[in-house]
Short mmCIF file of C-alpha atoms in Angstrom, two decimals:
data_model
loop_
_atom_site.label_atom_id
_atom_site.label_comp_id
_atom_site.label_asym_id
_atom_site.label_seq_id
_atom_site.Cartn_x
_atom_site.Cartn_y
_atom_site.Cartn_z
CA MET A 6 -18.12 6.48 7.38
CA PRO A 7 -20.35 8.18 4.78
CA GLY A 8 -22.54 5.98 2.62
CA PRO A 9 -21.49 5.37 -0.99
CA SER A 10 -21.88 8.33 -3.28
CA VAL A 11 -23.36 8.10 -6.77
CA GLN A 12 -19.82 8.12 -8.13
CA ALA A 13 -18.71 5.31 -5.81
CA ARG A 14 -21.70 3.15 -6.73
CA ALA A 15 -21.04 3.75 -10.42
CA LEU A 16 -17.38 2.80 -10.01
CA ALA A 17 -18.25 -0.43 -8.19
CA LEU A 18 -20.85 -1.28 -10.84
CA PHE A 19 -18.39 -0.61 -13.66
CA MET A 20 -15.69 -2.72 -12.03
CA GLY A 21 -18.04 -5.56 -11.27
CA SER A 22 -19.40 -5.70 -14.83
CA ALA A 23 -16.29 -4.79 -16.86
CA ILE A 24 -13.12 -5.35 -14.81
CA ARG A 25 -13.89 -8.38 -12.64
CA PRO A 26 -14.85 -10.66 -15.58
CA ILE A 27 -11.50 -9.88 -17.23
CA ALA A 28 -9.61 -10.38 -13.97
CA ASP A 29 -11.29 -13.77 -13.57
CA ARG A 30 -9.81 -14.97 -16.86
CA ILE A 31 -6.35 -13.44 -17.16
CA ARG A 32 -3.16 -14.83 -15.65
CA LEU A 33 -0.27 -12.94 -14.10
CA GLN A 34 2.33 -14.20 -16.50
CA GLY A 35 3.72 -13.82 -20.02
CA LEU A 36 1.85 -11.60 -22.44
CA TYR A 37 -1.05 -11.18 -20.03
CA LEU A 38 1.24 -9.64 -17.41
CA ARG A 39 2.83 -7.34 -19.97
CA VAL A 40 -0.60 -6.06 -21.02
CA ILE A 41 -1.65 -5.57 -17.38
CA ARG A 42 1.48 -3.58 -16.61
CA GLU A 43 1.15 -1.37 -19.68
CA SER A 44 -2.57 -0.80 -19.09
CA PHE A 45 -2.12 0.29 -15.49
CA ASP A 46 0.86 2.47 -16.40
CA ALA A 47 -1.25 4.18 -19.07
CA LEU A 48 -3.78 5.10 -16.39
CA GLY A 49 -0.96 6.77 -14.50
CA PHE A 50 -0.65 9.65 -16.92
CA MET A 51 -2.53 11.97 -14.62
CA PRO A 52 -1.52 15.57 -13.95
CA LEU A 53 -0.22 16.23 -10.46
CA PRO A 54 -1.46 19.13 -8.35
CA ARG A 55 0.12 22.46 -9.29
CA GLY A 56 3.34 23.16 -7.47
CA THR A 57 4.19 19.49 -6.82
CA LYS A 58 7.94 18.88 -7.06
CA VAL A 59 9.15 15.51 -8.35
CA ARG A 60 12.73 14.29 -8.63
CA ALA A 61 14.20 10.90 -9.34
CA VAL A 62 16.05 9.00 -6.62
CA SER A 63 18.58 6.40 -7.66
CA GLU A 64 21.35 5.76 -5.19
CA PRO A 65 23.48 2.80 -4.13
CA HIS A 66 23.07 1.95 -0.47
CA GLY A 67 24.65 -0.45 1.95
CA TYR A 68 21.31 -2.24 2.36
CA GLY A 69 20.63 -2.32 -1.39
CA ASP A 70 20.17 0.17 -4.20
CA VAL A 71 17.32 2.63 -3.66
CA HIS A 72 15.24 3.69 -6.67
CA GLY A 73 12.09 5.78 -6.77
CA VAL A 74 10.82 9.33 -6.92
CA TRP A 75 10.77 12.07 -4.29
CA ILE A 76 7.40 13.81 -4.37
CA CYS A 77 6.80 17.03 -2.47
CA ALA A 78 3.51 18.90 -2.65
CA ARG A 79 3.51 22.66 -2.64
CA GLU A 80 2.11 22.60 0.91
CA ALA A 81 4.67 20.09 2.20
CA ASP A 82 7.62 20.85 4.49
CA GLU A 83 10.67 18.76 3.61
CA THR A 84 12.06 19.22 7.13
CA ALA A 85 8.92 17.98 8.91
CA GLY A 86 9.45 14.31 8.11
CA ALA A 87 8.92 11.92 5.21
CA ILE A 88 6.65 9.14 3.99
CA LEU A 89 8.00 5.89 2.55
CA TYR A 90 5.27 4.76 0.15
CA LEU A 91 5.11 1.16 -1.11
CA HIS A 92 2.74 0.84 -4.05
CA GLY A 93 0.31 -1.97 -4.73
CA GLY A 94 -0.14 -4.19 -7.75
CA GLY A 95 -0.06 -7.76 -6.51
CA PHE A 96 3.76 -7.65 -6.29
CA VAL A 97 3.87 -7.99 -10.09
CA PHE A 98 2.53 -4.73 -11.56
CA GLY A 99 1.98 -1.17 -10.41
CA SER A 100 4.79 1.35 -10.49
CA ILE A 101 5.83 4.86 -9.56
CA ARG A 102 3.84 5.98 -12.61
CA THR A 103 0.58 4.39 -11.45
CA HIS A 104 0.87 5.76 -7.91
CA LYS A 105 2.40 9.24 -8.31
CA HIS A 106 -1.00 10.94 -8.08
CA LEU A 107 -1.88 9.11 -4.85
CA ALA A 108 1.53 9.86 -3.33
CA ALA A 109 1.21 13.53 -4.31
CA ALA A 110 -2.25 13.77 -2.73
CA LEU A 111 -0.98 12.19 0.49
CA SER A 112 1.95 14.62 0.48
CA ALA A 113 -0.48 17.54 0.18
CA THR A 114 -2.79 16.46 3.00
CA SER A 115 -0.05 15.32 5.40
CA GLY A 116 2.39 18.16 4.69
CA LEU A 117 5.19 15.60 4.20
CA PRO A 118 7.33 14.68 1.19
CA VAL A 119 7.00 11.12 -0.10
CA LEU A 120 9.63 8.64 -1.25
CA LEU A 121 7.61 6.52 -3.69
CA LEU A 122 9.79 3.43 -3.89
CA ASN A 123 10.38 1.66 -7.19
CA TYR A 124 10.91 -1.74 -5.59
CA ARG A 125 11.75 -4.84 -7.60
CA ARG A 126 8.71 -6.75 -8.85
CA ALA A 127 8.02 -10.43 -9.34
CA PRO A 128 8.34 -12.66 -11.30
CA GLU A 129 11.64 -11.13 -12.46
CA HIS A 130 12.65 -10.63 -8.81
CA LEU A 131 11.17 -13.05 -6.31
CA PHE A 132 10.83 -12.72 -2.53
CA PRO A 133 12.63 -11.31 -0.61
CA ALA A 134 13.71 -8.73 -3.24
CA ALA A 135 10.79 -6.31 -2.70
CA ALA A 136 10.88 -6.75 1.08
CA ASP A 137 14.61 -6.06 1.13
CA ASP A 138 14.09 -2.96 -1.02
CA ALA A 139 11.60 -1.67 1.56
CA VAL A 140 14.20 -2.07 4.31
CA ALA A 141 16.76 -0.26 2.14
CA GLY A 142 14.31 2.59 1.50
CA TYR A 143 13.74 3.02 5.23
CA HIS A 144 17.48 3.09 5.92
CA TRP A 145 17.90 5.63 3.11
CA LEU A 146 15.46 8.00 4.81
CA LEU A 147 17.33 7.59 8.09
CA ASP A 148 20.55 8.41 6.28
CA GLN A 149 18.97 11.60 4.90
CA GLY A 150 18.76 12.82 8.47
CA PHE A 151 15.11 12.01 9.21
CA PRO A 152 14.73 10.57 12.71
CA ALA A 153 12.58 7.45 12.85
CA SER A 154 9.90 9.37 14.77
CA LYS A 155 9.40 11.62 11.72
CA ILE A 156 9.11 8.78 9.20
CA VAL A 157 5.79 7.31 8.04
CA ILE A 158 5.32 3.93 6.37
CA ALA A 159 2.42 3.80 3.90
CA GLY A 160 1.23 1.38 1.26
CA ASP A 161 -1.76 -0.09 -0.54
CA SER A 162 -2.75 -3.66 -1.40
CA ALA A 163 0.47 -5.69 -1.87
CA GLY A 164 2.32 -2.57 -0.76
CA GLY A 165 0.41 -2.99 2.49
CA HIS A 166 2.03 -6.42 2.88
CA LEU A 167 5.45 -4.86 2.26
CA SER A 168 4.64 -2.11 4.79
CA VAL A 169 3.60 -4.53 7.53
CA GLY A 170 6.52 -6.78 6.61
CA LEU A 171 8.86 -3.81 7.00
CA LEU A 172 7.50 -3.13 10.49
CA ALA A 173 8.03 -6.79 11.32
CA ASP A 174 11.59 -6.62 9.97
CA LEU A 175 12.30 -3.54 12.07
CA THR A 176 11.01 -5.44 15.09
CA ARG A 177 13.16 -8.45 14.26
CA LEU A 178 16.26 -6.30 13.65
CA ARG A 179 15.52 -4.18 16.76
CA LEU A 180 15.67 -0.98 14.73
CA PRO A 181 13.81 2.23 15.63
CA MET A 182 10.17 2.26 14.65
CA PRO A 183 8.62 4.96 12.44
CA GLY A 184 6.27 7.53 13.89
CA ALA A 185 3.12 6.25 12.14
CA ALA A 186 1.74 4.04 9.37
CA VAL A 187 -1.15 4.23 6.90
CA LEU A 188 -2.50 1.33 4.86
CA PHE A 189 -5.07 1.33 2.08
CA SER A 190 -6.78 -2.06 1.50
CA PRO A 191 -3.77 -4.16 2.53
CA PHE A 192 -3.26 -7.66 1.13
CA LEU A 193 -1.73 -9.43 4.13
CA ASP A 194 -2.65 -13.12 4.25
CA LEU A 195 -0.85 -14.73 1.32
CA HIS A 196 -2.60 -18.02 2.09
CA CYS A 197 -5.83 -16.19 1.16
CA THR A 198 -7.73 -18.22 3.76
CA GLN A 199 -10.89 -16.07 3.92
CA LEU A 200 -11.12 -14.77 0.39
CA ASP A 201 -13.29 -17.45 -1.24
CA ASP A 202 -15.90 -17.40 1.53
CA ARG A 203 -16.12 -13.62 1.52
CA ASP A 204 -16.31 -13.47 -2.27
CA ALA A 205 -19.07 -16.07 -2.26
CA THR A 206 -21.05 -14.02 0.25
CA ARG A 207 -20.47 -10.72 -1.53
CA ARG A 208 -18.72 -10.71 -4.87
CA ASP A 209 -15.72 -8.38 -4.90
CA PRO A 210 -16.13 -6.05 -7.90
CA PHE A 211 -12.39 -5.92 -8.53
CA ILE A 212 -10.22 -8.66 -6.96
CA PRO A 213 -10.86 -12.34 -7.74
CA PRO A 214 -9.56 -14.65 -4.99
CA ALA A 215 -7.84 -16.75 -7.65
CA ARG A 216 -5.75 -13.79 -8.82
CA ALA A 217 -4.80 -12.86 -5.26
CA ARG A 218 -3.71 -16.46 -4.67
CA GLU A 219 -1.75 -16.46 -7.92
CA ALA A 220 -0.03 -13.15 -7.06
CA ALA A 221 1.03 -14.54 -3.69
CA GLY A 222 2.49 -17.63 -5.33
CA VAL A 223 4.33 -15.68 -8.00
CA TYR A 224 5.86 -13.37 -5.39
CA ALA A 225 6.89 -16.14 -3.00
CA GLY A 226 8.40 -18.28 -5.76
CA LEU A 227 10.05 -21.31 -4.17
CA THR A 228 9.75 -19.86 -0.67
CA ASP A 229 7.18 -21.51 1.58
CA LEU A 230 4.27 -19.15 2.30
CA ALA A 231 4.74 -20.05 5.96
CA ASP A 232 8.08 -18.20 5.99
CA PRO A 233 8.07 -15.75 8.93
CA ARG A 234 8.72 -12.77 6.64
CA LEU A 235 5.67 -13.69 4.55
CA THR A 236 3.23 -14.43 7.39
CA VAL A 237 3.05 -10.80 8.43
CA LEU A 238 -0.14 -11.17 10.49
CA LYS A 239 1.82 -13.27 12.97
CA GLY A 240 4.61 -12.14 15.28
CA SER A 241 4.95 -9.43 17.88
CA LYS A 242 3.39 -6.03 17.24
CA ARG A 243 4.10 -4.60 20.68
CA ARG A 244 6.34 -1.70 19.56
CA TRP A 245 4.41 -0.86 16.42
CA PRO A 246 3.52 2.77 15.71
CA PRO A 247 -0.01 4.20 15.49
CA MET A 248 -1.65 2.91 12.33
CA LEU A 249 -4.62 3.90 10.18
CA VAL A 250 -6.18 1.26 7.92
CA GLN A 251 -8.80 2.27 5.34
CA VAL A 252 -10.66 -0.44 3.42
CA GLY A 253 -13.92 -0.82 1.50
CA ASP A 254 -16.66 -3.19 2.61
CA THR A 255 -16.99 -4.64 -0.91
CA GLU A 256 -13.52 -6.20 -0.68
CA CYS A 257 -12.81 -9.88 -0.24
CA LEU A 258 -9.58 -8.67 1.43
CA LEU A 259 -11.51 -6.93 4.21
CA GLY A 260 -10.72 -9.74 6.65
CA ASP A 261 -6.98 -9.04 6.35
CA SER A 262 -7.50 -5.51 7.70
CA GLU A 263 -9.74 -6.75 10.49
CA ARG A 264 -7.24 -9.39 11.59
CA LEU A 265 -4.39 -6.87 11.58
CA ALA A 266 -6.37 -4.43 13.70
CA THR A 267 -7.21 -7.18 16.18
CA ALA A 268 -3.60 -8.35 16.40
CA MET A 269 -2.31 -4.83 17.01
CA ARG A 270 -4.90 -4.04 19.65
CA MET A 271 -4.16 -7.29 21.47
CA ALA A 272 -0.48 -6.25 21.52
CA GLY A 273 -1.39 -2.87 23.00
CA ALA A 274 -0.64 -0.97 19.77
CA HIS A 275 -3.01 1.63 18.30
CA CYS A 276 -4.78 0.71 15.07
CA GLU A 277 -7.70 2.70 13.71
CA LEU A 278 -9.65 0.59 11.24
CA GLN A 279 -12.05 2.41 8.91
CA VAL A 280 -14.43 0.28 6.82
CA TRP A 281 -16.00 2.49 4.15
CA PRO A 282 -19.42 1.38 2.82
CA GLY A 283 -19.66 0.58 -0.87
CA GLN A 284 -16.02 1.30 -1.62
CA VAL A 285 -13.79 -0.80 -3.87
CA HIS A 286 -10.21 -1.97 -3.43
CA VAL A 287 -7.83 0.96 -2.76
CA PHE A 288 -10.65 3.45 -3.26
CA PRO A 289 -8.49 6.46 -2.18
CA ALA A 290 -6.59 6.03 -5.47
CA PHE A 291 -9.82 6.98 -7.26
CA TYR A 292 -10.05 10.34 -5.51
CA PRO A 293 -10.25 12.30 -8.80
CA ILE A 294 -13.71 10.79 -9.39
CA VAL A 295 -14.89 9.44 -6.03
CA PRO A 296 -15.53 12.01 -3.24
CA GLU A 297 -14.98 9.38 -0.53
CA GLY A 298 -11.45 8.95 -1.87
CA ARG A 299 -10.77 12.64 -1.24
CA LEU A 300 -12.25 12.41 2.24
CA ALA A 301 -10.15 9.34 3.05
CA ILE A 302 -6.90 10.96 1.93
CA ARG A 303 -7.72 14.13 3.83
CA TYR A 304 -8.36 12.10 6.97
CA ALA A 305 -5.14 10.13 6.45
CA GLY A 306 -3.21 13.38 6.27
CA GLU A 307 -4.76 14.63 9.49
CA PHE A 308 -4.06 11.29 11.18
CA LEU A 309 -0.39 11.50 10.21
CA ARG A 310 -0.01 15.10 11.37
CA GLU A 311 -1.46 14.24 14.78
CA ALA A 312 0.45 10.96 15.12
CA LEU A 313 3.82 12.54 14.34
CA ALA A 314 3.11 15.46 16.67
CA GLU A 315 2.36 13.02 19.49
CA SER A 316 5.45 10.96 18.64
CA LEU A 317 7.70 14.00 18.87
CA ALA A 318 6.07 15.14 22.12
CA ALA A 319 6.54 11.74 23.77
#
């Protein structure tokens, strides 16, 4: 992976000096949560690439109502397959507004349309609401006529947990697996077992371990964190599709990606783990200002094209 650019170093420095101190103090509840949601949504007012088509999706479904937006880049082929994208935000913030630009960029590089799912967030809707919405979104794509081999699961941060949880649910339900998966800085271990040690060794410029632990607790609600649908690093991964994981080496969540890659490889599944030097949490989302973000998304698109081609040829 290329070393950190001037822009990437500046972003990490800004986050470490301006964002992390605030994140250390705030709580994911009440007025604080409202301000967090509104602040992140305000950052989402970013123009999409010219020619990008966006339409709302809001349909009842036998597995649960499906809400989101259908995003198709000018270069994308709506018959070639589809991406189910599960956005990050600690299960409590983030939205289709905050992630439309990332979904549109992934659509452009992969040549696939994206269903950016507006899943139910905590604390208004506790586990398993978001996980069930992910299953419903996958079934919705199947019902649109996309074979499983042409579907991609993608997500970042907490959306990475929902993505891996969806693959585990498909395994448990013995449903057809998608053709590929892409994760950006996934938050997978809700017990947060390695976060404090990693943060003590190298301070994460963005994510405080205490906030990750709080987000996990808010999402789980009264459900024990040992619930099989929450402990997504455990369980069989034998039938899982080829996966690309991109993560920055500044992240206290880096261990989650490493443990997932190890678990998949031990199960005989393909997982390509990319650890990018000097990059912050979900750095591909900062592609408008960080060149490594553009490189990462371009590589993710190429990975998906090749993975789906191999899936169809098999």
